Coordinates of C-alpha atoms in Angstrom, one line a residue:
M6 CA 20.1 -18.0 25.3
H7 CA 16.3 -17.9 26.2
F8 CA 15.7 -14.7 23.4
L9 CA 17.0 -17.0 20.8
L10 CA 14.3 -18.8 18.8
A11 CA 15.8 -22.3 18.1
S12 CA 15.9 -22.6 14.0
T13 CA 13.5 -25.4 14.2
A14 CA 10.4 -23.3 15.9
L15 CA 11.2 -20.8 13.9
L16 CA 10.4 -22.7 11.0
A17 CA 7.8 -23.6 12.2
L18 CA 6.7 -20.3 12.5
L19 CA 7.5 -19.5 9.0
K20 CA 5.4 -22.0 7.7
P21 CA 2.3 -20.4 6.1
D22 CA -0.4 -20.9 8.8
P23 CA -3.4 -19.0 9.3
T24 CA -3.7 -20.0 12.9
S25 CA 0.0 -19.3 13.5
A26 CA -0.5 -15.6 14.4
A27 CA -2.2 -16.6 17.3
T28 CA 0.6 -18.7 18.6
I29 CA 3.2 -15.8 18.5
P30 CA 3.0 -13.7 21.6
S31 CA 3.0 -9.9 21.5
V32 CA 5.7 -9.1 23.8
K33 CA 9.2 -10.8 23.8
S34 CA 11.5 -9.7 26.2
V35 CA 15.5 -9.7 26.2
T36 CA 18.1 -9.4 28.1
L37 CA 21.7 -7.3 27.4
D38 CA 24.1 -7.4 29.5
I39 CA 26.5 -4.7 28.4
V40 CA 30.0 -5.8 30.1
N41 CA 34.0 -5.3 30.1
K42 CA 35.4 -9.1 28.6
N43 CA 38.6 -9.5 27.4
L44 CA 38.4 -11.1 23.7
A45 CA 40.5 -11.7 20.9
P46 CA 38.1 -11.8 18.0
D47 CA 41.5 -11.2 15.3
G48 CA 43.9 -13.1 17.8
F49 CA 44.7 -10.0 20.0
L50 CA 43.2 -10.2 23.4
R51 CA 42.1 -6.7 24.3
S52 CA 39.3 -5.8 26.7
T53 CA 36.3 -4.8 25.3
V54 CA 32.6 -3.7 25.3
V55 CA 29.7 -6.2 24.5
A56 CA 26.6 -7.3 24.9
N57 CA 26.6 -11.2 27.2
G58 CA 30.0 -11.2 26.9
Q59 CA 30.3 -11.9 23.5
Y60 CA 31.1 -9.9 19.8
P61 CA 29.2 -10.0 18.1
G62 CA 26.5 -9.7 20.6
P63 CA 24.1 -12.3 20.6
A64 CA 21.1 -12.4 17.8
I65 CA 17.9 -11.0 18.7
T66 CA 14.9 -12.8 16.7
A67 CA 11.4 -10.9 16.7
I68 CA 8.6 -11.7 14.5
K69 CA 6.5 -9.1 12.3
G70 CA 3.8 -7.2 14.7
Q71 CA 5.8 -8.2 17.9
T72 CA 7.0 -5.6 20.4
L73 CA 10.7 -6.5 21.7
Q74 CA 11.1 -5.5 25.4
V75 CA 14.8 -5.3 25.8
L76 CA 16.3 -4.6 29.2
V77 CA 19.5 -3.0 29.3
N78 CA 21.9 -3.9 32.5
N79 CA 24.9 -1.2 32.0
K80 CA 27.7 -3.4 34.2
L81 CA 30.8 -1.7 32.5
T82 CA 33.9 -0.7 34.7
D83 CA 36.6 -0.8 32.8
P84 CA 38.3 2.9 33.0
T85 CA 40.1 2.8 29.7
M86 CA 36.6 2.9 27.8
R87 CA 33.1 5.0 28.1
R88 CA 31.4 3.8 31.3
S89 CA 28.0 4.7 30.1
T90 CA 26.1 3.3 27.4
T91 CA 22.7 3.3 25.3
V92 CA 21.4 0.7 22.8
S93 CA 20.1 1.9 19.3
F94 CA 18.3 -0.5 16.7
D95 CA 19.1 0.4 13.5
G96 CA 16.4 0.3 10.6
I97 CA 13.6 -0.1 13.2
F98 CA 11.2 3.0 12.8
Q99 CA 9.7 3.4 16.5
T100 CA 6.1 5.5 16.3
S101 CA 6.4 9.2 17.6
E102 CA 4.5 7.5 20.8
N103 CA 7.6 5.5 21.7
A104 CA 10.4 7.9 20.4
Y105 CA 11.7 8.2 23.8
N106 CA 12.9 4.5 23.7
E107 CA 14.9 5.3 20.4
G108 CA 18.3 5.5 22.2
T109 CA 20.2 8.1 20.5
A110 CA 22.4 9.8 23.1
F111 CA 21.6 13.4 23.4
V112 CA 18.5 13.2 20.7
T113 CA 16.4 11.1 22.0
T114 CA 17.6 9.6 25.4
C115 CA 20.4 10.1 28.1
P116 CA 23.1 7.0 28.4
I117 CA 22.1 4.3 31.4
A118 CA 24.5 5.2 33.9
P119 CA 27.2 2.4 34.9
G120 CA 25.2 0.0 37.6
A121 CA 21.7 1.2 36.2
S122 CA 19.4 -0.6 33.7
Y123 CA 16.9 0.3 31.7
T124 CA 13.9 -1.3 29.4
Y125 CA 13.7 -0.4 25.4
E126 CA 10.2 -0.9 24.2
V127 CA 10.4 -1.5 20.8
D128 CA 7.7 -1.6 18.6
L129 CA 8.2 -3.4 15.5
A130 CA 4.9 -2.7 14.1
D131 CA 4.8 -3.9 10.2
Q132 CA 8.5 -4.0 9.8
A133 CA 10.1 -7.5 9.2
G134 CA 13.6 -7.8 7.5
T135 CA 17.5 -7.3 8.6
F136 CA 18.3 -5.1 11.3
W137 CA 21.1 -4.7 14.0
Y138 CA 21.6 -3.2 17.3
H139 CA 24.7 -1.1 18.4
S140 CA 25.8 1.4 21.0
E141 CA 24.9 5.0 19.6
L142 CA 26.9 6.6 22.4
S143 CA 30.2 8.5 20.8
V144 CA 32.1 5.7 18.6
Q145 CA 31.4 3.1 22.0
Y146 CA 30.4 0.1 19.6
V147 CA 33.6 0.4 17.8
D148 CA 34.7 -1.4 21.2
G149 CA 32.1 -4.3 20.1
L150 CA 28.8 -3.6 21.4
R151 CA 26.7 -4.6 18.2
G152 CA 24.9 -7.4 17.0
A153 CA 21.6 -8.3 15.0
L154 CA 18.3 -8.0 14.9
I155 CA 16.3 -10.2 12.6
V156 CA 12.3 -9.7 12.4
Y157 CA 10.8 -12.6 10.7
D158 CA 7.5 -12.8 8.2
P159 CA 5.6 -15.3 8.5
D160 CA 4.2 -14.3 5.3
D161 CA 7.5 -13.6 3.6
P162 CA 6.6 -13.0 -0.4
H163 CA 9.9 -14.4 -1.3
R164 CA 9.6 -17.5 1.2
S165 CA 9.2 -19.4 -2.0
L166 CA 12.8 -18.4 -3.4
Y167 CA 14.8 -20.2 0.1
D168 CA 14.9 -23.5 2.4
V169 CA 16.7 -22.4 5.1
D170 CA 16.8 -19.2 7.1
D171 CA 17.9 -19.3 10.3
L172 CA 20.6 -18.3 12.9
T173 CA 23.0 -20.1 11.0
T174 CA 23.1 -17.9 8.0
L175 CA 24.1 -14.6 9.6
L176 CA 26.9 -13.1 8.4
Q177 CA 27.8 -10.2 10.4
L178 CA 30.9 -8.0 8.9
G179 CA 32.4 -5.4 11.1
D180 CA 35.8 -3.6 11.1
W181 CA 38.2 -4.7 14.4
W182 CA 40.7 -2.1 16.4
Q183 CA 43.0 -4.0 18.6
N184 CA 42.7 -0.6 21.0
S185 CA 40.4 1.1 22.9
T186 CA 38.2 4.2 21.8
L187 CA 39.2 6.7 24.6
P188 CA 43.0 6.6 23.0
L189 CA 42.0 6.4 19.1
L190 CA 39.7 8.9 19.7
A191 CA 42.3 11.3 21.1
G192 CA 44.2 10.5 18.4
Y193 CA 42.0 11.1 15.7
E194 CA 41.3 14.8 17.2
A195 CA 45.0 15.3 17.3
T196 CA 45.6 14.7 14.0
G197 CA 42.3 14.4 11.8
I198 CA 43.5 11.3 10.7
V199 CA 40.5 8.6 11.3
P200 CA 41.9 5.2 12.5
V201 CA 43.2 2.5 10.5
S202 CA 41.1 -1.0 11.6
D203 CA 43.9 -3.8 12.6
S204 CA 41.5 -6.3 10.6
G205 CA 38.0 -7.3 9.2
T206 CA 35.7 -9.8 11.1
V207 CA 33.2 -12.1 9.7
N208 CA 31.1 -13.3 12.5
G209 CA 33.4 -12.1 15.2
I210 CA 36.2 -13.9 13.5
G211 CA 39.3 -11.9 11.6
R212 CA 42.8 -12.4 11.2
Y213 CA 45.5 -9.5 11.1
Q214 CA 49.3 -9.5 9.3
G215 CA 51.9 -11.2 11.4
G216 CA 49.4 -12.5 14.1
P217 CA 48.2 -16.1 14.8
A218 CA 45.9 -18.1 12.0
V219 CA 42.5 -18.2 14.2
P220 CA 40.2 -20.6 12.7
F221 CA 37.8 -18.7 10.2
A222 CA 34.4 -19.0 10.9
V223 CA 31.9 -21.7 8.9
T224 CA 29.0 -21.2 7.1
N225 CA 27.4 -24.9 6.6
V226 CA 25.2 -26.3 3.9
V227 CA 23.8 -29.1 2.4
Y228 CA 23.7 -29.6 -1.1
G229 CA 20.8 -29.4 -2.8
K230 CA 19.2 -26.7 -0.9
R231 CA 18.7 -22.8 -1.0
Y232 CA 19.9 -20.5 1.7
R233 CA 18.9 -16.8 2.9
L234 CA 22.1 -15.2 3.6
R235 CA 21.2 -12.3 5.8
I236 CA 24.4 -9.8 5.5
I237 CA 24.9 -6.9 7.8
N238 CA 28.0 -4.6 7.7
Q239 CA 28.4 -3.5 11.4
S240 CA 31.5 -1.4 11.1
A241 CA 31.8 1.6 12.0
R242 CA 34.4 2.9 8.7
N243 CA 35.3 0.1 6.8
V244 CA 33.5 -0.4 3.2
F245 CA 33.2 -4.8 2.5
T246 CA 32.8 -6.4 -0.8
V247 CA 31.3 -9.5 -0.2
S248 CA 31.1 -12.6 -3.0
I249 CA 31.2 -16.1 -2.7
D250 CA 33.2 -18.3 -5.0
N251 CA 31.1 -19.9 -7.4
H252 CA 28.0 -19.0 -5.6
P253 CA 25.9 -15.9 -7.7
L254 CA 23.8 -13.7 -4.8
T255 CA 20.3 -13.2 -5.8
I256 CA 19.5 -9.9 -3.1
I257 CA 15.9 -10.3 -1.9
E258 CA 15.9 -7.9 0.7
V259 CA 17.8 -4.1 1.4
D260 CA 17.8 -2.3 4.7
G261 CA 14.2 -4.3 5.8
V262 CA 12.8 -3.4 2.2
N263 CA 12.0 -6.5 -0.1
T264 CA 13.4 -5.9 -3.7
V265 CA 12.7 -7.7 -7.3
P266 CA 15.2 -9.9 -6.8
H267 CA 18.5 -9.4 -8.8
T268 CA 21.6 -11.5 -9.1
V269 CA 25.0 -10.1 -8.8
D270 CA 28.3 -12.1 -8.4
K271 CA 29.7 -9.4 -5.7
I272 CA 27.9 -6.8 -3.1
G273 CA 29.9 -3.2 -2.0
M274 CA 28.8 -2.6 1.3
L275 CA 29.0 0.6 3.0
A276 CA 28.6 1.2 7.0
G277 CA 25.5 0.2 8.5
Q278 CA 24.0 -1.5 5.4
R279 CA 22.4 -4.8 5.4
Y280 CA 21.2 -7.6 2.0
S281 CA 19.3 -10.2 2.2
V282 CA 20.9 -13.0 -0.7
V283 CA 19.9 -16.2 -1.6
I284 CA 22.4 -18.7 -2.4
N285 CA 21.8 -22.0 -4.4
A286 CA 24.3 -25.0 -2.9
N287 CA 24.5 -26.7 -5.9
Q288 CA 28.1 -26.9 -6.8
P289 CA 30.4 -29.8 -5.8
V290 CA 30.7 -30.8 -2.6
A291 CA 33.8 -28.8 -1.3
N292 CA 34.8 -25.2 1.0
Y293 CA 34.8 -22.2 -0.8
W294 CA 36.3 -18.9 0.0
I295 CA 33.6 -16.0 1.4
N296 CA 35.3 -13.1 0.5
A297 CA 34.7 -10.0 2.3
P298 CA 38.0 -7.7 1.3
F299 CA 37.2 -3.8 2.8
V300 CA 38.9 -0.7 2.4
G301 CA 39.2 1.7 5.0
G302 CA 42.3 4.3 4.7
L303 CA 45.5 3.7 3.5
P304 CA 47.3 0.6 5.0
A305 CA 50.5 2.3 5.6
R306 CA 49.0 4.0 9.0
N307 CA 48.3 0.2 10.4
L308 CA 50.7 -2.3 9.2
H309 CA 48.3 -5.2 10.8
Q310 CA 45.9 -4.4 7.7
N311 CA 45.7 -7.5 5.6
A312 CA 42.1 -6.7 4.0
T313 CA 42.2 -9.9 2.2
L314 CA 42.3 -11.7 5.3
S315 CA 38.9 -10.5 6.3
R316 CA 37.0 -14.2 5.1
S317 CA 35.1 -16.9 6.3
I318 CA 34.1 -20.4 4.3
L319 CA 31.1 -21.9 3.2
R320 CA 31.3 -25.5 3.8
Y321 CA 28.9 -28.3 2.4
K322 CA 28.1 -31.2 4.4
G323 CA 30.4 -33.9 3.5
A324 CA 33.6 -31.9 2.5
P325 CA 37.0 -31.8 4.7
I326 CA 37.1 -29.9 7.8
A327 CA 40.0 -27.4 6.3
E328 CA 40.4 -24.1 4.6
P329 CA 39.3 -24.0 0.7
T330 CA 42.0 -24.6 -1.8
T331 CA 41.2 -22.2 -4.8
P332 CA 41.8 -18.8 -5.0
W333 CA 39.9 -16.1 -4.4
T334 CA 38.5 -15.3 -7.8
L335 CA 36.3 -12.4 -7.8
G336 CA 38.8 -9.5 -7.2
P337 CA 38.2 -5.6 -7.7
E338 CA 38.8 -6.8 -11.8
N339 CA 36.1 -10.3 -12.1
G340 CA 32.7 -10.7 -11.3
T341 CA 29.1 -8.5 -11.9
A342 CA 29.3 -5.6 -9.2
L343 CA 26.1 -4.7 -7.4
V344 CA 25.1 -1.0 -9.1
E345 CA 22.4 0.3 -6.4
A346 CA 20.2 1.9 -9.1
D347 CA 19.4 -1.3 -10.4
L348 CA 17.4 -2.2 -7.4
S349 CA 13.7 -1.7 -7.5
P350 CA 11.1 -2.7 -4.1
L351 CA 9.6 -6.0 -4.6
V352 CA 6.2 -3.4 -4.0
A353 CA 7.0 -0.1 -6.0
T354 CA 5.7 2.9 -4.4
V355 CA 5.8 6.4 -6.7
P356 CA 7.5 9.0 -4.4
P357 CA 5.0 12.0 -4.2
P358 CA 6.5 15.2 -5.5
P359 CA 8.7 17.2 -2.8
D360 CA 7.0 19.5 -0.3
V361 CA 10.4 21.3 1.1
T362 CA 13.6 20.5 -0.8
M363 CA 16.7 21.1 1.3
T364 CA 20.7 20.6 0.2
L365 CA 23.5 19.3 2.9
D366 CA 26.8 20.1 1.8
L367 CA 29.7 18.2 3.5
Q368 CA 32.9 19.4 4.0
V369 CA 35.9 18.7 6.2
I370 CA 38.6 21.2 7.7
A371 CA 41.6 19.7 6.4
G372 CA 43.7 18.4 9.1
Q373 CA 41.2 18.4 12.1
A374 CA 38.4 16.2 13.3
I375 CA 35.9 18.4 11.8
W376 CA 33.1 18.1 9.6
N377 CA 31.0 20.4 8.5
V378 CA 27.1 19.8 7.1
N379 CA 25.9 23.3 5.8
N380 CA 28.5 24.7 7.7
I381 CA 27.7 24.1 10.9
S382 CA 29.7 20.6 12.6
Y383 CA 27.1 18.8 14.7
L384 CA 27.9 19.3 19.0
A385 CA 25.5 16.9 21.0
P386 CA 24.0 19.0 23.6
K387 CA 24.0 18.5 27.2
V388 CA 20.0 18.5 27.2
P389 CA 19.0 16.3 24.7
T390 CA 16.6 17.5 21.8
L391 CA 13.4 15.2 23.0
N392 CA 14.0 16.8 26.6
K393 CA 13.7 20.3 24.8
V394 CA 11.0 19.5 22.9
L395 CA 8.7 18.3 25.1
A396 CA 9.6 21.5 27.2
G397 CA 8.3 23.8 24.5
A398 CA 11.2 24.2 22.1
T399 CA 9.8 24.5 18.4
N400 CA 11.8 26.6 16.2
A401 CA 15.3 26.2 15.0
S402 CA 15.9 29.3 16.9
D403 CA 15.1 26.9 19.9
F404 CA 18.1 24.9 19.6
D405 CA 21.6 25.6 19.8
P406 CA 23.4 26.3 16.4
T407 CA 25.5 23.6 16.9
E408 CA 22.7 20.9 17.1
N409 CA 21.8 21.3 13.4
T410 CA 18.3 20.4 14.1
F411 CA 16.0 21.5 11.0
V412 CA 12.3 21.8 12.3
L413 CA 9.9 20.1 9.6
P414 CA 6.2 20.5 9.1
A415 CA 4.7 16.6 9.6
H416 CA 3.0 14.9 7.0
K417 CA 5.3 16.4 4.1
T418 CA 7.7 15.0 1.2
I419 CA 11.1 15.9 2.3
E420 CA 13.7 16.2 -0.8
I421 CA 17.6 16.4 0.4
E422 CA 20.2 16.8 -2.5
F423 CA 23.6 15.5 -1.9
P424 CA 25.9 17.9 -4.2
P425 CA 28.4 16.2 -6.1
T426 CA 32.2 15.9 -4.4
D427 CA 35.9 15.8 -6.2
D428 CA 36.5 12.0 -4.9
D429 CA 34.4 8.6 -5.0
D430 CA 34.1 8.7 -1.7
A431 CA 31.1 7.4 -0.1
H432 CA 29.7 8.4 3.5
P433 CA 26.6 6.2 4.7
F434 CA 24.2 8.7 5.2
H435 CA 21.9 7.2 8.1
L436 CA 18.0 8.3 8.8
H437 CA 16.5 7.7 12.1
G438 CA 12.8 7.4 12.9
A439 CA 12.2 6.4 8.9
N440 CA 13.3 4.9 5.2
F441 CA 13.6 6.8 2.3
W442 CA 13.5 7.0 -1.3
V443 CA 17.0 6.8 -3.3
I444 CA 15.6 9.4 -6.0
K445 CA 19.3 9.1 -7.0
S446 CA 22.0 6.6 -6.2
M447 CA 25.5 7.6 -6.5
S448 CA 25.8 4.6 -8.9
S449 CA 24.2 6.2 -11.5
P450 CA 23.5 9.2 -13.4
D451 CA 19.9 8.4 -13.5
V452 CA 17.5 10.1 -11.4
N453 CA 13.9 7.5 -10.4
T454 CA 10.7 8.7 -9.7
V455 CA 8.9 5.9 -10.9
N456 CA 10.1 2.8 -8.6
P457 CA 13.2 4.1 -6.9
L458 CA 14.6 1.7 -4.0
R459 CA 14.1 2.7 -0.2
R460 CA 16.5 2.0 2.4
D461 CA 17.8 3.5 5.6
V462 CA 21.5 4.1 4.8
V463 CA 22.4 5.4 1.6
G464 CA 25.9 6.4 -0.3
V465 CA 26.8 10.1 -0.7
G466 CA 29.2 11.6 -2.7
G467 CA 30.5 11.0 -5.8
T468 CA 28.3 12.2 -8.8
G469 CA 25.6 13.3 -6.0
T470 CA 22.6 11.9 -4.0
T471 CA 19.1 12.6 -4.1
I472 CA 16.8 11.0 -1.4
R473 CA 13.0 12.0 -0.9
F474 CA 11.3 10.6 2.8
R475 CA 7.8 11.5 4.3
T476 CA 7.4 13.4 7.8
D477 CA 4.7 10.7 8.9
N478 CA 6.3 10.0 12.1
P479 CA 6.6 12.8 14.1
G480 CA 10.2 13.1 16.6
P481 CA 13.4 14.1 16.9
W482 CA 15.3 11.7 14.1
M483 CA 19.0 12.0 14.0
F484 CA 20.2 11.9 10.2
H485 CA 24.1 11.3 10.1
C486 CA 27.2 9.4 8.6
H487 CA 27.6 6.3 9.7
I488 CA 31.0 6.2 9.8
F489 CA 31.4 7.1 13.4
W490 CA 34.3 8.7 13.6
H491 CA 32.7 11.4 11.0
K492 CA 29.5 11.5 13.1
Q493 CA 31.9 12.2 16.3
A494 CA 33.4 14.5 14.9
G495 CA 30.3 16.5 13.4
L496 CA 28.8 15.0 10.1
A497 CA 25.2 14.8 11.5
T498 CA 21.9 16.8 11.6
V499 CA 18.6 16.3 13.5
M500 CA 15.7 15.9 11.0
L501 CA 13.1 17.3 13.7
S502 CA 9.3 16.4 12.3
S503 CA 6.3 18.8 14.1
P504 CA 7.4 19.4 17.3
A505 CA 3.5 20.2 18.2
D506 CA 2.7 16.8 17.3
I507 CA 5.6 15.2 19.5
R508 CA 4.6 17.2 22.8
Q509 CA 0.5 15.7 22.3
A510 CA 2.0 12.1 21.8
V511 CA 4.8 11.5 23.9
H512 CA 4.4 10.5 27.3
P513 CA 7.7 9.2 28.7
S514 CA 8.2 6.6 31.5
R515 CA 9.4 7.7 35.2
A516 CA 12.5 5.5 34.3
W517 CA 13.3 7.3 30.7
Q518 CA 12.7 10.8 32.5
A519 CA 15.0 9.1 35.4
L520 CA 18.2 9.3 32.8
C521 CA 19.5 12.6 32.2
P522 CA 19.3 13.0 36.2
A523 CA 21.3 10.2 36.7
Y524 CA 23.5 10.8 33.8
N525 CA 24.2 14.2 34.6
A526 CA 24.8 13.3 38.5
L527 CA 28.2 10.9 37.5
P528 CA 31.5 12.4 37.2
A529 CA 33.3 12.6 33.6
E530 CA 34.8 9.8 34.1
L531 CA 31.9 7.3 34.4
Q532 CA 29.8 9.3 31.9

């Protein structure tokens, strides 16, 4: 595939070389054909919505400083699923000038109609790390449209800690449903019960209870080498706990932010979160389990679900082609688990004191698929937020109440507090357009205003969570739960920074301006 860098070429680019910047093209072109294809990730064949015919979609790789031009061709035809689409690039900020390429349906764009194409321009600027892309239309990515986006840094400050970092060291975790999203969503809206997945997948492969013994995915290693594993939770609901038997995990990056190395045995990962870890292949040559059990609803609601079947294999060169013979050793009661509050950025930044303080209170209407943020259930407007801003919308009153849009001043520090809840469930809240300081993690009672972690997906709930972010990137940026069933049920807001600056900075292309008229002209069954 023309947009995947070969490992050897990539490693050459990553070597410290003062002339290497001149050899890296400033623009990289990628093509994603969004198609329906019959696939069986867990052994059950079903129609899917996927990029380039595969689940997960092809990994997009780039070098820090490049601009991606991602041509999306919508070739969807299956009437059992949504046939329009969008693609969002999670964790990539997008500058205010480029907000119209951000890909959030009905916030920064209209969807791409079936049979149409659109090229997203993604300016990576100075970002590097582990990201991913997925459909941002309704719950469409549940049907398979999700994949990795890796931005390599030739001057990675952690480069001395590992020997191998390429596409063979990706671990992409996903929850998988054997039914398509339209009936699943209808069932959720009728009962208020979030669908329970049939299985979990690691690098696109899983098993379900009573199903075929699909061969597990394999990560190959060589004794004596150190590997940077980039782990992405691409789920729409499930929380995965990742461990590798007999191999500690040294965390060096969280959601695109380099961190002080921190070693644990297992990591709990919410939907949308990403971690880079270093493992040392220093154990006896053998096969070892890469464990990724998950939680996500009551298993009694889906008898296919067996969370312990969510796993893959770490295979040393010279080991037999076989499954590990050792039992899973890091159950909930064993091993050192990550405590988010123990992480700190490699380069500490002291968050400025807040200029604006907000409280977001999350509530669900019992027995219904309705979630509220401050008593408002988000409902996507017919005219996207950005279109309204470009047409003159400036104040909160210029938007429908159900858009739950907070108008924020430019170049200020915003603090958001999520009050404690009666349970320990975590909603993974994700901010578009920026990341944030985690002033108080739900994993700890402590408040950190000295060197707090920065990330773009954080768990809220439990003992309460507090974050701060800067409005230095004007735009309408969605802030929502990354359990997409909850987002679809209204658990979302829009953080609108400086409408006047947006109007001055944003000059959309004709192709973008054509998206809404084309989408609005479609019959409902094609939207």
